[in-house]
Amino acid sequence: IYQGIVDLILHEVGHTLGLRHNFRASSVYSVEQLSDSIFTTKNGTATSVMDYNPANTFDNGDTFFLTKPGKYDFWAIEYAYSTCENYTDEETCLRDIMAKSTDPELIYATDEDTNWGNPDPLTNRYDMSSDPIKYYSKYLDMIQIYWEKLLNEEELDGEPYYKIRNKFSQGLYEYFRASRQIPKFIGGVY
């Protein structure tokens, strides 16, 4: 929970600094990288706190969320707030900062890029890894396990039925949220 709260605060502070959402940041790292707790401890789970990053379930709970800004965040903040003190003019300074934009870890896509008309399957809210199908597959399996546990452990004599219904509905929402991204991979364009 602590990691999730830190991630949320970093995201909101990013907005106060003028950063927009970056829904491509969660697609930079591979499943293999996200499964390696040494890698995730050093690099985090995405390159920006400005994505809607879900919990990382690949490394068995070592690094669930980002607890420090990502590489993209530092770059965007450098561009916005650099004093350019080592330069004779601001234009050259900003051009040098922008020259880093070809770094694959600085890829960017914002709110308008996640609309249904956008065919890029790697630009989504609440996805993870450079292989979102693997992420969604694992996520859908987790929802199935959740439902099975719900019916086996929550259905108790004397307990109101609406509690189970509400929990099932949340699982159904999560299932829908994950499954609606998968069709973007059919004929998707990067």
mmCIF file of C-alpha atoms in Angstrom:
data_model
loop_
_atom_site.group_PDB
_atom_site.id
_atom_site.type_symbol
_atom_site.label_atom_id
_atom_site.label_comp_id
_atom_site.label_asym_id
_atom_site.label_seq_id
_atom_site.Cartn_x
_atom_site.Cartn_y
_atom_site.Cartn_z
ATOM 1 C CA ILE A 1 0.000 0.000 0.000
ATOM 2 C CA TYR A 2 2.863 2.355 0.845
ATOM 3 C CA GLN A 3 4.371 1.950 -2.649
ATOM 4 C CA GLY A 4 0.972 2.632 -4.229
ATOM 5 C CA ILE A 5 0.517 5.821 -2.219
ATOM 6 C CA VAL A 6 4.017 7.030 -3.123
ATOM 7 C CA ASP A 7 3.289 6.293 -6.812
ATOM 8 C CA LEU A 8 0.022 8.257 -6.616
ATOM 9 C CA ILE A 9 1.662 11.240 -4.906
ATOM 10 C CA LEU A 10 4.490 11.294 -7.458
ATOM 11 C CA HIS A 11 1.906 11.258 -10.258
ATOM 12 C CA GLU A 12 -0.060 14.162 -8.799
ATOM 13 C CA VAL A 13 3.080 16.189 -8.027
ATOM 14 C CA GLY A 14 4.057 15.607 -11.658
ATOM 15 C CA HIS A 15 0.826 17.312 -12.690
ATOM 16 C CA THR A 16 1.579 20.261 -10.414
ATOM 17 C CA LEU A 17 4.904 20.578 -12.229
ATOM 18 C CA GLY A 18 3.070 20.682 -15.548
ATOM 19 C CA LEU A 19 3.637 17.108 -16.722
ATOM 20 C CA ARG A 20 0.931 15.425 -18.774
ATOM 21 C CA HIS A 21 0.058 11.755 -18.764
ATOM 22 C CA ASN A 22 2.484 9.478 -20.579
ATOM 23 C CA PHE A 23 0.554 6.299 -21.388
ATOM 24 C CA ARG A 24 3.429 4.799 -23.346
ATOM 25 C CA ALA A 25 5.857 4.710 -20.400
ATOM 26 C CA SER A 26 4.499 1.396 -19.128
ATOM 27 C CA SER A 27 5.344 -0.332 -22.409
ATOM 28 C CA VAL A 28 9.096 0.270 -22.383
ATOM 29 C CA TYR A 29 10.286 -2.646 -20.242
ATOM 30 C CA SER A 30 9.917 -6.305 -21.192
ATOM 31 C CA VAL A 31 8.195 -8.982 -19.106
ATOM 32 C CA GLU A 32 11.643 -10.425 -18.419
ATOM 33 C CA GLN A 33 12.908 -7.088 -17.090
ATOM 34 C CA LEU A 34 9.776 -6.580 -14.976
ATOM 35 C CA SER A 35 10.202 -10.107 -13.575
ATOM 36 C CA ASP A 36 13.721 -9.306 -12.361
ATOM 37 C CA SER A 37 13.557 -7.657 -8.935
ATOM 38 C CA ILE A 38 17.149 -6.370 -9.299
ATOM 39 C CA PHE A 39 16.101 -4.573 -12.492
ATOM 40 C CA THR A 40 12.846 -3.193 -11.057
ATOM 41 C CA THR A 41 14.544 -2.029 -7.861
ATOM 42 C CA LYS A 42 17.024 -0.041 -9.952
ATOM 43 C CA ASN A 43 14.774 1.148 -12.819
ATOM 44 C CA GLY A 44 11.235 0.937 -11.487
ATOM 45 C CA THR A 45 8.333 -0.593 -13.375
ATOM 46 C CA ALA A 46 7.924 2.112 -16.052
ATOM 47 C CA THR A 47 9.798 5.153 -17.322
ATOM 48 C CA SER A 48 7.239 7.639 -15.993
ATOM 49 C CA VAL A 49 5.018 8.122 -12.970
ATOM 50 C CA MET A 50 2.666 9.963 -15.334
ATOM 51 C CA ASP A 51 1.299 6.703 -16.743
ATOM 52 C CA TYR A 52 -1.559 4.943 -14.960
ATOM 53 C CA ASN A 53 0.733 2.171 -13.818
ATOM 54 C CA PRO A 54 -0.930 -0.953 -12.446
ATOM 55 C CA ALA A 55 0.738 -3.072 -9.788
ATOM 56 C CA ASN A 56 3.669 -5.040 -11.175
ATOM 57 C CA THR A 57 2.782 -8.699 -10.633
ATOM 58 C CA PHE A 58 5.704 -10.095 -12.604
ATOM 59 C CA ASP A 59 8.423 -9.935 -9.908
ATOM 60 C CA ASN A 60 6.361 -11.647 -7.206
ATOM 61 C CA GLY A 61 5.702 -8.487 -5.221
ATOM 62 C CA ASP A 62 9.193 -7.038 -4.821
ATOM 63 C CA THR A 63 8.412 -3.844 -6.748
ATOM 64 C CA PHE A 64 4.686 -3.257 -7.079
ATOM 65 C CA PHE A 65 4.779 0.459 -7.985
ATOM 66 C CA LEU A 66 7.124 3.306 -8.859
ATOM 67 C CA THR A 67 8.553 4.986 -5.789
ATOM 68 C CA LYS A 68 10.732 7.485 -7.630
ATOM 69 C CA PRO A 69 10.364 9.429 -10.880
ATOM 70 C CA GLY A 70 11.277 7.580 -14.047
ATOM 71 C CA LYS A 71 13.739 8.473 -16.769
ATOM 72 C CA TYR A 72 11.062 10.231 -18.839
ATOM 73 C CA ASP A 73 9.993 12.334 -15.830
ATOM 74 C CA PHE A 74 13.523 13.582 -15.202
ATOM 75 C CA TRP A 75 13.935 14.430 -18.896
ATOM 76 C CA ALA A 76 10.629 16.343 -19.099
ATOM 77 C CA ILE A 77 11.440 18.238 -15.907
ATOM 78 C CA GLU A 78 14.929 19.014 -17.233
ATOM 79 C CA TYR A 79 13.386 20.552 -20.341
ATOM 80 C CA ALA A 80 10.777 22.543 -18.430
ATOM 81 C CA TYR A 81 12.933 23.776 -15.558
ATOM 82 C CA SER A 82 16.546 23.744 -16.683
ATOM 83 C CA THR A 83 18.402 26.944 -15.852
ATOM 84 C CA CYS A 84 20.777 26.285 -18.764
ATOM 85 C CA GLU A 85 23.560 27.733 -16.614
ATOM 86 C CA ASN A 86 26.275 25.902 -18.561
ATOM 87 C CA TYR A 87 25.130 27.390 -21.877
ATOM 88 C CA THR A 88 25.525 30.787 -23.465
ATOM 89 C CA ASP A 89 21.959 30.751 -24.794
ATOM 90 C CA GLU A 90 18.717 28.991 -23.915
ATOM 91 C CA GLU A 91 17.979 27.808 -27.457
ATOM 92 C CA THR A 92 21.140 25.678 -27.631
ATOM 93 C CA CYS A 93 20.474 24.292 -24.157
ATOM 94 C CA LEU A 94 16.919 23.251 -25.016
ATOM 95 C CA ARG A 95 18.026 21.813 -28.358
ATOM 96 C CA ASP A 96 20.565 19.621 -26.521
ATOM 97 C CA ILE A 97 17.898 18.412 -24.108
ATOM 98 C CA MET A 98 15.503 17.675 -26.995
ATOM 99 C CA ALA A 99 18.234 15.760 -28.816
ATOM 100 C CA LYS A 100 17.701 13.004 -26.220
ATOM 101 C CA SER A 101 14.151 12.434 -27.554
ATOM 102 C CA THR A 102 15.242 9.503 -29.735
ATOM 103 C CA ASP A 103 16.055 7.463 -26.614
ATOM 104 C CA PRO A 104 13.483 4.601 -26.644
ATOM 105 C CA GLU A 105 12.947 5.015 -22.889
ATOM 106 C CA LEU A 106 11.649 8.548 -23.495
ATOM 107 C CA ILE A 107 8.731 7.475 -25.690
ATOM 108 C CA TYR A 108 5.567 9.503 -25.098
ATOM 109 C CA ALA A 109 1.835 9.273 -25.715
ATOM 110 C CA THR A 110 -0.765 11.266 -23.811
ATOM 111 C CA ASP A 111 -4.533 11.274 -23.241
ATOM 112 C CA GLU A 112 -5.510 11.981 -26.838
ATOM 113 C CA ASP A 113 -3.352 9.062 -27.957
ATOM 114 C CA THR A 114 -5.351 6.509 -25.928
ATOM 115 C CA ASN A 115 -8.708 7.185 -27.568
ATOM 116 C CA TRP A 116 -10.429 4.284 -29.308
ATOM 117 C CA GLY A 117 -9.426 5.647 -32.691
ATOM 118 C CA ASN A 118 -5.739 5.207 -31.880
ATOM 119 C CA PRO A 119 -4.560 1.862 -33.284
ATOM 120 C CA ASP A 120 -1.308 1.722 -31.250
ATOM 121 C CA PRO A 121 -1.658 -1.341 -28.983
ATOM 122 C CA LEU A 122 1.132 -0.122 -26.693
ATOM 123 C CA THR A 123 -0.626 3.120 -25.798
ATOM 124 C CA ASN A 124 -3.126 2.261 -23.078
ATOM 125 C CA ARG A 125 -4.129 3.076 -19.558
ATOM 126 C CA TYR A 126 -3.472 0.376 -16.931
ATOM 127 C CA ASP A 127 -1.255 -1.901 -19.005
ATOM 128 C CA MET A 128 2.272 -3.090 -18.358
ATOM 129 C CA SER A 129 5.302 -4.292 -20.317
ATOM 130 C CA SER A 130 6.322 -4.305 -23.950
ATOM 131 C CA ASP A 131 4.067 -7.369 -24.264
ATOM 132 C CA PRO A 132 0.699 -6.256 -22.857
ATOM 133 C CA ILE A 133 -0.941 -9.507 -24.020
ATOM 134 C CA LYS A 134 1.222 -11.390 -21.478
ATOM 135 C CA TYR A 135 0.276 -8.842 -18.834
ATOM 136 C CA TYR A 136 -3.443 -9.055 -19.637
ATOM 137 C CA SER A 137 -3.296 -12.853 -19.739
ATOM 138 C CA LYS A 138 -1.773 -12.966 -16.260
ATOM 139 C CA TYR A 139 -4.213 -10.310 -15.049
ATOM 140 C CA LEU A 140 -7.238 -12.213 -16.352
ATOM 141 C CA ASP A 141 -5.930 -15.391 -14.672
ATOM 142 C CA MET A 142 -5.652 -13.456 -11.403
ATOM 143 C CA ILE A 143 -9.252 -12.279 -11.747
ATOM 144 C CA GLN A 144 -10.386 -15.877 -12.280
ATOM 145 C CA ILE A 145 -8.566 -16.933 -9.099
ATOM 146 C CA TYR A 146 -10.161 -13.981 -7.294
ATOM 147 C CA TRP A 147 -13.642 -15.115 -8.374
ATOM 148 C CA GLU A 148 -12.997 -18.693 -7.285
ATOM 149 C CA LYS A 149 -11.782 -17.552 -3.875
ATOM 150 C CA LEU A 150 -14.737 -15.197 -3.619
ATOM 151 C CA LEU A 151 -17.258 -17.988 -4.034
ATOM 152 C CA ASN A 152 -15.357 -20.444 -1.837
ATOM 153 C CA GLU A 153 -14.382 -18.107 0.989
ATOM 154 C CA GLU A 154 -16.867 -15.227 1.034
ATOM 155 C CA GLU A 155 -20.209 -16.981 0.767
ATOM 156 C CA LEU A 156 -20.976 -17.346 4.466
ATOM 157 C CA ASP A 157 -24.232 -18.142 6.208
ATOM 158 C CA GLY A 158 -25.834 -15.008 7.556
ATOM 159 C CA GLU A 159 -23.733 -12.617 5.439
ATOM 160 C CA PRO A 160 -25.583 -10.328 3.032
ATOM 161 C CA TYR A 161 -25.393 -11.363 -0.605
ATOM 162 C CA TYR A 162 -24.666 -7.821 -1.808
ATOM 163 C CA LYS A 163 -21.114 -8.017 -0.411
ATOM 164 C CA ILE A 164 -20.301 -10.896 -2.745
ATOM 165 C CA ARG A 165 -22.126 -9.188 -5.609
ATOM 166 C CA ASN A 166 -20.105 -5.979 -5.128
ATOM 167 C CA LYS A 167 -16.811 -7.882 -5.074
ATOM 168 C CA PHE A 168 -17.822 -9.914 -8.116
ATOM 169 C CA SER A 169 -18.810 -6.703 -9.923
ATOM 170 C CA GLN A 170 -15.377 -5.203 -9.230
ATOM 171 C CA GLY A 171 -13.755 -8.312 -10.714
ATOM 172 C CA LEU A 172 -16.060 -8.048 -13.725
ATOM 173 C CA TYR A 173 -15.050 -4.415 -14.218
ATOM 174 C CA GLU A 174 -11.361 -5.355 -14.045
ATOM 175 C CA TYR A 175 -11.963 -8.210 -16.494
ATOM 176 C CA PHE A 176 -13.678 -5.821 -18.914
ATOM 177 C CA ARG A 177 -10.947 -3.207 -18.551
ATOM 178 C CA ALA A 178 -8.255 -5.740 -19.418
ATOM 179 C CA SER A 179 -10.115 -7.521 -22.215
ATOM 180 C CA ARG A 180 -11.109 -4.358 -24.092
ATOM 181 C CA GLN A 181 -7.447 -3.574 -24.868
ATOM 182 C CA ILE A 182 -6.708 -6.881 -26.565
ATOM 183 C CA PRO A 183 -8.537 -6.125 -29.876
ATOM 184 C CA LYS A 184 -6.083 -3.276 -30.521
ATOM 185 C CA PHE A 185 -3.526 -5.969 -31.357
ATOM 186 C CA ILE A 186 -5.579 -7.104 -34.343
ATOM 187 C CA GLY A 187 -4.385 -4.799 -37.092
ATOM 188 C CA GLY A 188 -2.667 -2.503 -34.590
ATOM 189 C CA VAL A 189 -0.295 0.140 -35.880
ATOM 190 C CA TYR A 190 2.742 1.300 -33.904
#
